[in-house]
Coordinates of N, CA and C and ligand atoms in Angstrom, one line a residue:
M1 N 12.0 -34.2 13.7 CA 11.6 -35.6 13.7 C 12.9 -36.5 13.6
E2 N 12.8 -37.6 14.2 CA 14.0 -38.5 14.1 C 14.1 -39.1 12.7
E3 N 15.3 -39.5 12.4 CA 15.6 -40.1 11.0 C 14.7 -41.2 10.6
E4 N 14.4 -42.2 11.5 CA 13.6 -43.3 11.1 C 12.2 -42.9 10.8
V5 N 11.6 -41.9 11.5 CA 10.3 -41.5 11.3 C 10.2 -40.7 10.0
L6 N 11.3 -39.9 9.7 CA 11.3 -39.1 8.5 C 11.4 -40.1 7.3
R7 N 12.2 -41.1 7.5 CA 12.4 -42.0 6.4 C 11.2 -42.9 6.1
Y8 N 10.6 -43.4 7.2 CA 9.4 -44.3 7.2 C 8.3 -43.7 8.0
P9 N 7.6 -42.7 7.4 CA 6.5 -42.0 8.2 C 5.4 -42.9 8.5
I10 N 5.1 -43.9 7.7 CA 4.0 -44.9 8.1 C 4.5 -46.2 8.6
G11 N 5.8 -46.2 8.8 CA 6.5 -47.5 9.3 C 7.0 -48.3 8.1
R12 N 7.9 -49.2 8.3 CA 8.5 -50.0 7.3 C 7.4 -51.0 6.8
F13 N 7.7 -51.5 5.5 CA 6.8 -52.6 5.0 C 7.0 -53.9 5.8
R14 N 5.9 -54.5 6.2 CA 6.0 -55.8 6.9 C 5.2 -56.8 6.0
R15 N 5.9 -57.8 5.6 CA 5.2 -58.8 4.7 C 4.2 -59.6 5.5
P16 N 2.9 -59.5 5.1 CA 1.9 -60.2 5.9 C 2.1 -61.7 5.7
S17 N 1.8 -62.5 6.7 CA 1.9 -64.0 6.6 C 0.7 -64.5 5.8
S18 N -0.5 -63.9 5.9 CA -1.6 -64.2 5.0 C -2.5 -63.0 4.8
I19 N -3.2 -63.0 3.7 CA -4.0 -61.8 3.4 C -5.4 -62.2 3.1
S20 N -6.4 -61.7 3.8 CA -7.8 -62.1 3.6 C -8.3 -61.4 2.3
P21 N -9.4 -61.9 1.8 CA -10.1 -61.2 0.6 C -10.5 -59.8 1.0
E22 N -10.9 -59.6 2.2 CA -11.3 -58.2 2.6 C -10.0 -57.3 2.6
E23 N -8.9 -57.8 3.1 CA -7.7 -57.0 3.1 C -7.3 -56.7 1.6
L24 N -7.5 -57.7 0.7 CA -7.1 -57.5 -0.7 C -8.0 -56.3 -1.2
R25 N -9.3 -56.3 -0.9 CA -10.2 -55.2 -1.4 C -9.7 -53.9 -0.9
T26 N -9.3 -53.8 0.4 CA -8.8 -52.5 0.9 C -7.5 -52.1 0.2
M27 N -6.7 -53.0 -0.1 CA -5.4 -52.7 -0.8 C -5.7 -52.2 -2.2
I28 N -6.6 -52.8 -2.9 CA -7.0 -52.4 -4.2 C -7.6 -51.0 -4.2
D29 N -8.3 -50.7 -3.1 CA -8.9 -49.4 -3.0 C -7.8 -48.3 -2.8
T30 N -6.7 -48.7 -2.0 CA -5.6 -47.8 -1.8 C -4.9 -47.5 -3.2
I31 N -4.7 -48.6 -4.0 CA -4.1 -48.4 -5.3 C -5.0 -47.5 -6.2
K32 N -6.3 -47.7 -6.1 CA -7.2 -46.9 -6.9 C -7.2 -45.4 -6.6
Q33 N -7.0 -45.1 -5.3 CA -7.1 -43.8 -4.8 C -5.9 -42.9 -4.9
L34 N -4.7 -43.6 -5.1 CA -3.5 -42.8 -5.0 C -3.5 -41.6 -6.0
P35 N -3.8 -41.7 -7.3 CA -3.7 -40.5 -8.1 C -4.5 -39.4 -7.6
A36 N -5.8 -39.6 -7.2 CA -6.6 -38.5 -6.7 C -6.0 -37.9 -5.4
K37 N -5.5 -38.7 -4.5 CA -4.8 -38.2 -3.3 C -3.6 -37.3 -3.6
L38 N -2.8 -37.8 -4.6 CA -1.7 -37.0 -5.0 C -2.1 -35.6 -5.6
K39 N -3.1 -35.7 -6.4 CA -3.6 -34.4 -7.0 C -4.1 -33.5 -5.9
E40 N -4.7 -34.0 -4.9 CA -5.3 -33.2 -3.8 C -4.1 -32.5 -3.0
V41 N -3.1 -33.3 -2.7 CA -2.0 -32.7 -1.9 C -1.1 -31.8 -2.7
L42 N -1.1 -32.0 -4.0 CA -0.1 -31.3 -4.9 C -0.8 -30.1 -5.6
S43 N -2.1 -30.0 -5.6 CA -2.7 -29.0 -6.4 C -2.4 -27.6 -5.8
G44 N -2.0 -26.7 -6.7 CA -1.7 -25.3 -6.3 C -0.4 -25.2 -5.6
V45 N 0.4 -26.2 -5.5 CA 1.7 -26.1 -4.9 C 2.7 -25.4 -5.8
P46 N 3.3 -24.3 -5.4 CA 4.3 -23.6 -6.3 C 5.4 -24.5 -6.7
D47 N 5.9 -24.4 -7.9 CA 6.9 -25.3 -8.5 C 8.1 -25.3 -7.6
A48 N 8.5 -24.2 -7.0 CA 9.8 -24.1 -6.3 C 9.7 -25.0 -5.0
L49 N 8.5 -25.2 -4.5 CA 8.3 -26.1 -3.3 C 8.6 -27.5 -3.6
L50 N 8.4 -27.9 -4.9 CA 8.6 -29.3 -5.3 C 10.0 -29.7 -5.3
D51 N 10.9 -28.8 -5.1 CA 12.3 -29.1 -5.0 C 12.8 -29.2 -3.6
R52 N 11.8 -29.2 -2.7 CA 12.1 -29.3 -1.3 C 12.3 -30.8 -1.0
N53 N 13.3 -31.2 -0.2 CA 13.5 -32.6 0.2 C 12.5 -33.0 1.3
Y54 N 12.1 -34.3 1.3 CA 11.2 -34.8 2.4 C 12.0 -35.1 3.6
R55 N 13.3 -35.3 3.5 CA 14.2 -35.4 4.7 C 15.6 -34.9 4.2
P56 N 16.5 -34.5 5.1 CA 17.8 -34.1 4.7 C 18.5 -35.2 3.9
G57 N 19.0 -34.9 2.7 CA 19.7 -35.9 1.9 C 18.7 -36.8 1.1
G58 N 17.4 -36.6 1.3 CA 16.4 -37.4 0.6 C 16.0 -36.8 -0.7
W59 N 15.1 -37.5 -1.4 CA 14.6 -37.0 -2.7 C 13.8 -35.8 -2.5
S60 N 13.7 -34.9 -3.5 CA 12.7 -33.8 -3.6 C 11.3 -34.4 -3.8
V61 N 10.3 -33.6 -3.5 CA 8.9 -33.9 -3.8 C 8.8 -34.3 -5.3
R62 N 9.5 -33.5 -6.2 CA 9.4 -33.8 -7.6 C 10.0 -35.2 -7.9
Q63 N 11.1 -35.5 -7.3 CA 11.7 -36.9 -7.5 C 10.8 -38.0 -7.0
V64 N 10.1 -37.7 -5.9 CA 9.3 -38.7 -5.3 C 8.1 -39.0 -6.3
V65 N 7.5 -38.0 -6.8 CA 6.4 -38.1 -7.8 C 6.8 -38.9 -9.0
H66 N 8.0 -38.5 -9.6 CA 8.5 -39.2 -10.8 C 8.9 -40.7 -10.4
H67 N 9.4 -40.9 -9.2 CA 9.7 -42.2 -8.7 C 8.5 -43.1 -8.6
L68 N 7.4 -42.5 -8.1 CA 6.1 -43.3 -8.0 C 5.7 -43.8 -9.4
A69 N 5.8 -42.9 -10.4 CA 5.5 -43.3 -11.8 C 6.4 -44.4 -12.3
D70 N 7.7 -44.2 -12.1 CA 8.7 -45.3 -12.5 C 8.3 -46.6 -11.9
S71 N 8.1 -46.6 -10.6 CA 7.9 -47.8 -9.8 C 6.6 -48.5 -10.1
H72 N 5.5 -47.7 -10.3 CA 4.2 -48.3 -10.5 C 4.0 -48.7 -11.9
M73 N 4.8 -48.1 -12.9 CA 4.8 -48.7 -14.2 C 5.4 -50.1 -14.2
N74 N 6.5 -50.2 -13.4 CA 7.1 -51.6 -13.3 C 6.1 -52.5 -12.6
C75 N 5.4 -52.0 -11.6 CA 4.4 -52.9 -10.9 C 3.4 -53.4 -11.9
L76 N 2.8 -52.6 -12.7 CA 1.8 -53.0 -13.7 C 2.4 -54.1 -14.6
L77 N 3.6 -53.9 -15.1 CA 4.3 -54.9 -15.9 C 4.5 -56.2 -15.2
R78 N 4.9 -56.1 -13.9 CA 5.1 -57.4 -13.1 C 3.8 -58.2 -12.9
F79 N 2.7 -57.5 -12.7 CA 1.4 -58.2 -12.6 C 1.1 -58.8 -13.9
K80 N 1.2 -58.1 -15.0 CA 0.8 -58.7 -16.3 C 1.7 -59.9 -16.7
L81 N 3.0 -59.7 -16.4 CA 3.9 -60.9 -16.6 C 3.5 -62.1 -15.8
A82 N 3.3 -61.9 -14.5 CA 3.0 -63.0 -13.6 C 1.6 -63.6 -14.0
L83 N 0.7 -62.8 -14.5 CA -0.6 -63.4 -14.9 C -0.6 -64.2 -16.2
T84 N 0.4 -64.0 -17.0 CA 0.4 -64.6 -18.3 C 1.5 -65.6 -18.5
E85 N 2.5 -65.6 -17.6 CA 3.6 -66.6 -17.7 C 3.8 -67.3 -16.4
D86 N 4.5 -68.4 -16.4 CA 4.7 -69.3 -15.3 C 6.0 -68.8 -14.5
N87 N 5.7 -68.1 -13.4 CA 6.8 -67.6 -12.6 C 7.9 -66.9 -13.4
P88 N 7.6 -65.9 -14.2 CA 8.6 -65.2 -15.0 C 9.6 -64.4 -14.1
T89 N 10.8 -64.3 -14.6 CA 11.8 -63.5 -13.9 C 11.6 -62.1 -14.4
I90 N 11.5 -61.2 -13.4 CA 11.3 -59.8 -13.7 C 12.6 -59.0 -13.8
K91 N 12.6 -57.8 -14.3 CA 13.8 -57.0 -14.4 C 13.9 -56.0 -13.3
P92 N 14.8 -56.2 -12.4 CA 14.9 -55.1 -11.3 C 15.6 -53.9 -12.0
Y93 N 15.5 -52.8 -11.3 CA 16.1 -51.5 -11.9 C 16.7 -50.8 -10.7
L94 N 17.6 -49.8 -11.0 CA 18.3 -49.1 -9.9 C 17.5 -47.8 -9.7
E95 N 16.5 -47.9 -8.7 CA 15.6 -46.8 -8.5 C 16.3 -45.5 -8.1
A96 N 17.3 -45.6 -7.3 CA 18.0 -44.4 -6.9 C 18.7 -43.7 -8.1
E97 N 19.2 -44.5 -9.0 CA 19.9 -43.9 -10.2 C 18.8 -43.4 -11.2
W98 N 17.7 -44.1 -11.3 CA 16.6 -43.5 -12.1 C 16.2 -42.1 -11.6
A99 N 16.1 -42.0 -10.3 CA 15.6 -40.7 -9.7 C 16.6 -39.6 -10.0
E100 N 17.8 -39.9 -10.3 CA 18.8 -38.8 -10.6 C 18.9 -38.5 -12.1
L101 N 18.2 -39.2 -13.0 CA 18.2 -38.9 -14.4 C 17.4 -37.6 -14.6
S102 N 17.7 -36.9 -15.7 CA 17.2 -35.5 -15.9 C 15.7 -35.4 -15.9
D103 N 15.0 -36.4 -16.4 CA 13.5 -36.3 -16.3 C 13.0 -36.3 -14.9
S104 N 13.6 -37.1 -14.0 CA 13.1 -37.2 -12.6 C 13.5 -35.9 -11.9
R105 N 14.6 -35.3 -12.2 CA 15.1 -34.1 -11.4 C 14.5 -32.9 -11.9
E106 N 14.1 -32.8 -13.2 CA 13.8 -31.5 -13.8 C 12.3 -31.4 -14.3
M107 N 11.7 -32.4 -14.7 CA 10.4 -32.3 -15.4 C 9.3 -31.9 -14.4
N108 N 8.3 -31.2 -15.0 CA 7.0 -30.9 -14.4 C 6.4 -32.2 -13.9
I109 N 5.8 -32.1 -12.7 CA 5.2 -33.4 -12.1 C 3.9 -33.8 -12.8
D110 N 3.3 -32.9 -13.6 CA 2.1 -33.2 -14.2 C 2.2 -34.4 -15.1
V111 N 3.3 -34.6 -15.8 CA 3.5 -35.7 -16.7 C 3.4 -37.0 -15.9
S112 N 4.0 -37.0 -14.7 CA 4.0 -38.3 -14.0 C 2.6 -38.5 -13.3
L113 N 1.9 -37.4 -12.9 CA 0.6 -37.6 -12.4 C -0.4 -38.2 -13.5
L114 N -0.1 -37.8 -14.7 CA -0.9 -38.4 -15.8 C -0.6 -39.9 -16.0
I115 N 0.7 -40.2 -15.9 CA 1.1 -41.6 -16.0 C 0.5 -42.4 -14.9
L116 N 0.5 -41.8 -13.7 CA 0.0 -42.6 -12.5 C -1.6 -42.7 -12.7
E117 N -2.2 -41.7 -13.2 CA -3.7 -41.8 -13.4 C -4.0 -43.0 -14.3
G118 N -3.3 -43.1 -15.4 CA -3.5 -44.2 -16.4 C -3.1 -45.5 -15.8
V119 N -1.9 -45.6 -15.3 CA -1.4 -46.9 -14.8 C -2.2 -47.4 -13.6
H120 N -2.7 -46.5 -12.7 CA -3.5 -47.0 -11.6 C -4.9 -47.4 -12.1
A121 N -5.4 -46.7 -13.1 CA -6.7 -47.1 -13.6 C -6.6 -48.5 -14.2
R122 N -5.5 -48.8 -15.0 CA -5.3 -50.1 -15.6 C -5.1 -51.1 -14.5
L123 N -4.3 -50.8 -13.5 CA -3.9 -51.8 -12.5 C -5.2 -52.1 -11.6
T124 N -6.0 -51.1 -11.3 CA -7.2 -51.3 -10.5 C -8.2 -52.2 -11.3
H125 N -8.3 -52.0 -12.5 CA -9.2 -52.8 -13.3 C -8.7 -54.2 -13.4
L126 N -7.4 -54.4 -13.6 CA -6.8 -55.7 -13.6 C -7.0 -56.4 -12.3
L127 N -6.7 -55.8 -11.2 CA -6.8 -56.4 -9.9 C -8.2 -56.8 -9.6
K128 N -9.2 -56.0 -9.9 CA -10.6 -56.3 -9.6 C -11.0 -57.5 -10.5
G129 N -10.4 -57.7 -11.6 CA -10.8 -58.9 -12.4 C -10.1 -60.2 -12.1
M130 N -9.2 -60.1 -11.1 CA -8.4 -61.3 -10.8 C -9.2 -62.2 -9.9
K131 N -9.1 -63.5 -10.2 CA -9.7 -64.6 -9.3 C -8.8 -64.7 -8.0
E132 N -9.4 -65.3 -7.0 CA -8.7 -65.4 -5.7 C -7.4 -66.2 -6.0
S133 N -7.5 -67.2 -6.8 CA -6.3 -68.1 -7.1 C -5.2 -67.3 -7.9
D134 N -5.6 -66.3 -8.6 CA -4.6 -65.5 -9.3 C -3.6 -64.8 -8.4
F135 N -4.1 -64.5 -7.2 CA -3.3 -63.8 -6.2 C -2.1 -64.7 -5.6
S136 N -2.2 -66.0 -5.9 CA -1.1 -66.8 -5.5 C -0.1 -67.1 -6.6
R137 N -0.4 -66.5 -7.8 CA 0.6 -66.6 -8.9 C 1.9 -65.8 -8.4
T138 N 3.0 -66.1 -9.1 CA 4.2 -65.5 -8.6 C 5.1 -65.0 -9.8
F139 N 6.0 -64.1 -9.5 CA 7.1 -63.9 -10.4 C 8.4 -64.0 -9.6
H140 N 9.5 -64.3 -10.3 CA 10.8 -64.4 -9.6 C 11.5 -63.1 -9.6
H141 N 12.0 -62.7 -8.4 CA 12.7 -61.5 -8.3 C 14.2 -61.8 -8.1
P142 N 15.0 -61.7 -9.2 CA 16.4 -62.1 -9.1 C 17.2 -61.4 -8.1
E143 N 16.9 -60.1 -7.8 CA 17.7 -59.4 -6.9 C 17.5 -59.9 -5.4
H144 N 16.2 -60.3 -5.1 CA 15.9 -60.8 -3.8 C 16.1 -62.3 -3.8
G145 N 16.3 -62.9 -4.9 CA 16.5 -64.4 -5.0 C 15.2 -65.1 -4.5
R146 N 14.1 -64.6 -4.8 CA 12.8 -65.1 -4.2 C 11.7 -65.0 -5.2
D147 N 10.7 -66.0 -5.1 CA 9.5 -65.9 -5.8 C 8.5 -65.0 -5.0
M148 N 7.9 -64.1 -5.7 CA 7.0 -63.2 -5.0 C 5.6 -63.4 -5.4
R149 N 4.7 -63.6 -4.4 CA 3.2 -63.8 -4.8 C 2.6 -62.5 -5.1
L150 N 1.5 -62.5 -5.9 CA 0.9 -61.3 -6.3 C 0.1 -60.6 -5.1
D151 N -0.4 -61.4 -4.2 CA -1.1 -60.8 -3.0 C 0.0 -60.0 -2.2
T152 N 1.2 -60.6 -2.0 CA 2.2 -59.9 -1.3 C 2.7 -58.6 -2.0
T153 N 2.7 -58.8 -3.4 CA 3.2 -57.7 -4.2 C 2.2 -56.5 -4.1
L154 N 0.9 -56.9 -4.1 CA -0.2 -55.9 -4.0 C 0.0 -55.2 -2.6
A155 N 0.2 -55.9 -1.6 CA 0.4 -55.3 -0.2 C 1.6 -54.4 -0.2
L156 N 2.7 -54.8 -0.9 CA 3.9 -53.9 -1.0 C 3.6 -52.6 -1.7
Y157 N 2.9 -52.7 -2.9 CA 2.6 -51.4 -3.6 C 1.5 -50.6 -2.9
A158 N 0.6 -51.2 -2.2 CA -0.3 -50.4 -1.4 C 0.4 -49.6 -0.4
W159 N 1.3 -50.3 0.3 CA 2.2 -49.7 1.3 C 3.0 -48.6 0.6
H160 N 3.6 -48.9 -0.5 CA 4.5 -48.0 -1.2 C 3.7 -46.7 -1.6
S161 N 2.5 -46.8 -2.0 CA 1.7 -45.7 -2.3 C 1.5 -44.7 -1.1
E162 N 1.2 -45.3 0.0 CA 0.9 -44.5 1.2 C 2.3 -43.9 1.8
H163 N 3.3 -44.7 1.7 CA 4.6 -44.4 2.1 C 5.1 -43.1 1.5
H164 N 5.0 -43.0 0.2 CA 5.5 -41.8 -0.5 C 4.5 -40.7 -0.5
L165 N 3.2 -41.0 -0.4 CA 2.3 -39.9 -0.2 C 2.6 -39.2 1.2
A166 N 2.9 -40.0 2.2 CA 3.3 -39.4 3.5 C 4.5 -38.5 3.4
H167 N 5.5 -39.0 2.6 CA 6.7 -38.2 2.4 C 6.4 -36.8 1.8
I168 N 5.5 -36.8 0.8 CA 5.1 -35.6 0.1 C 4.4 -34.7 1.1
T169 N 3.4 -35.2 1.8 CA 2.7 -34.5 2.8 C 3.6 -33.8 3.8
V170 N 4.5 -34.6 4.4 CA 5.5 -34.1 5.4 C 6.3 -33.0 4.8
A171 N 6.8 -33.2 3.6 CA 7.7 -32.2 2.9 C 6.9 -30.8 2.7
L172 N 5.7 -30.9 2.3 CA 4.9 -29.7 2.0 C 4.4 -29.0 3.2
H173 N 4.4 -29.7 4.4 CA 3.9 -29.1 5.6 C 5.0 -28.6 6.5
Q174 N 6.3 -28.8 6.1 CA 7.4 -28.3 6.9 C 7.3 -26.8 6.9
T175 N 7.6 -26.2 8.0 CA 7.7 -24.8 8.0 C 9.2 -24.5 8.0
D176 N 9.6 -23.2 7.7 CA 11.0 -22.9 7.6 C 11.8 -23.3 8.9
S177 N 11.1 -23.2 10.0 CA 11.8 -23.5 11.3 C 12.1 -25.0 11.4
D178 N 11.5 -25.9 10.6 CA 11.8 -27.3 10.7 C 13.1 -27.6 10.0
H179 N 13.6 -26.7 9.1 CA 14.8 -27.0 8.3 C 16.0 -27.0 9.2
Ligands
NI1 NI1 9.8 -46.0 -3.3

């Protein structure tokens, strides 16, 4: 497969110009379902296969799972900050460097699947309880120099869930001849 497809198996994120209530519900459902989908694709996978990269030079499946936990913990915090403060400035982090720390490189993925189960349950409950007007609340992203709306943020993390799920699926279905 070509580089762009390997890197973005479901395509790059495109910021929607507007999001309907029905689209919000679909995105909330995507958030809700990620932990179960991860468990499904990862159950019974031998530990050695988790160190397989999803593309040459890319993260291993193990790093992707730990990255999802890192990223979606930050997502929950960003929603809670934006729902309780007026356009708070959030804290960016160096995701590539986080993925190279020993926990991300070495630990069993079960710990991050548990984190994701808890974080996504919290996030799903929080999202379902939000009024329509809450989705126009914002946080300030200093790295992008921009205020981010919560509906756009939800769209981003719904995409992010499917994006990395696809990486894992691709990596686990490679045959030796694909290498
Ligand atoms: Ni990511």
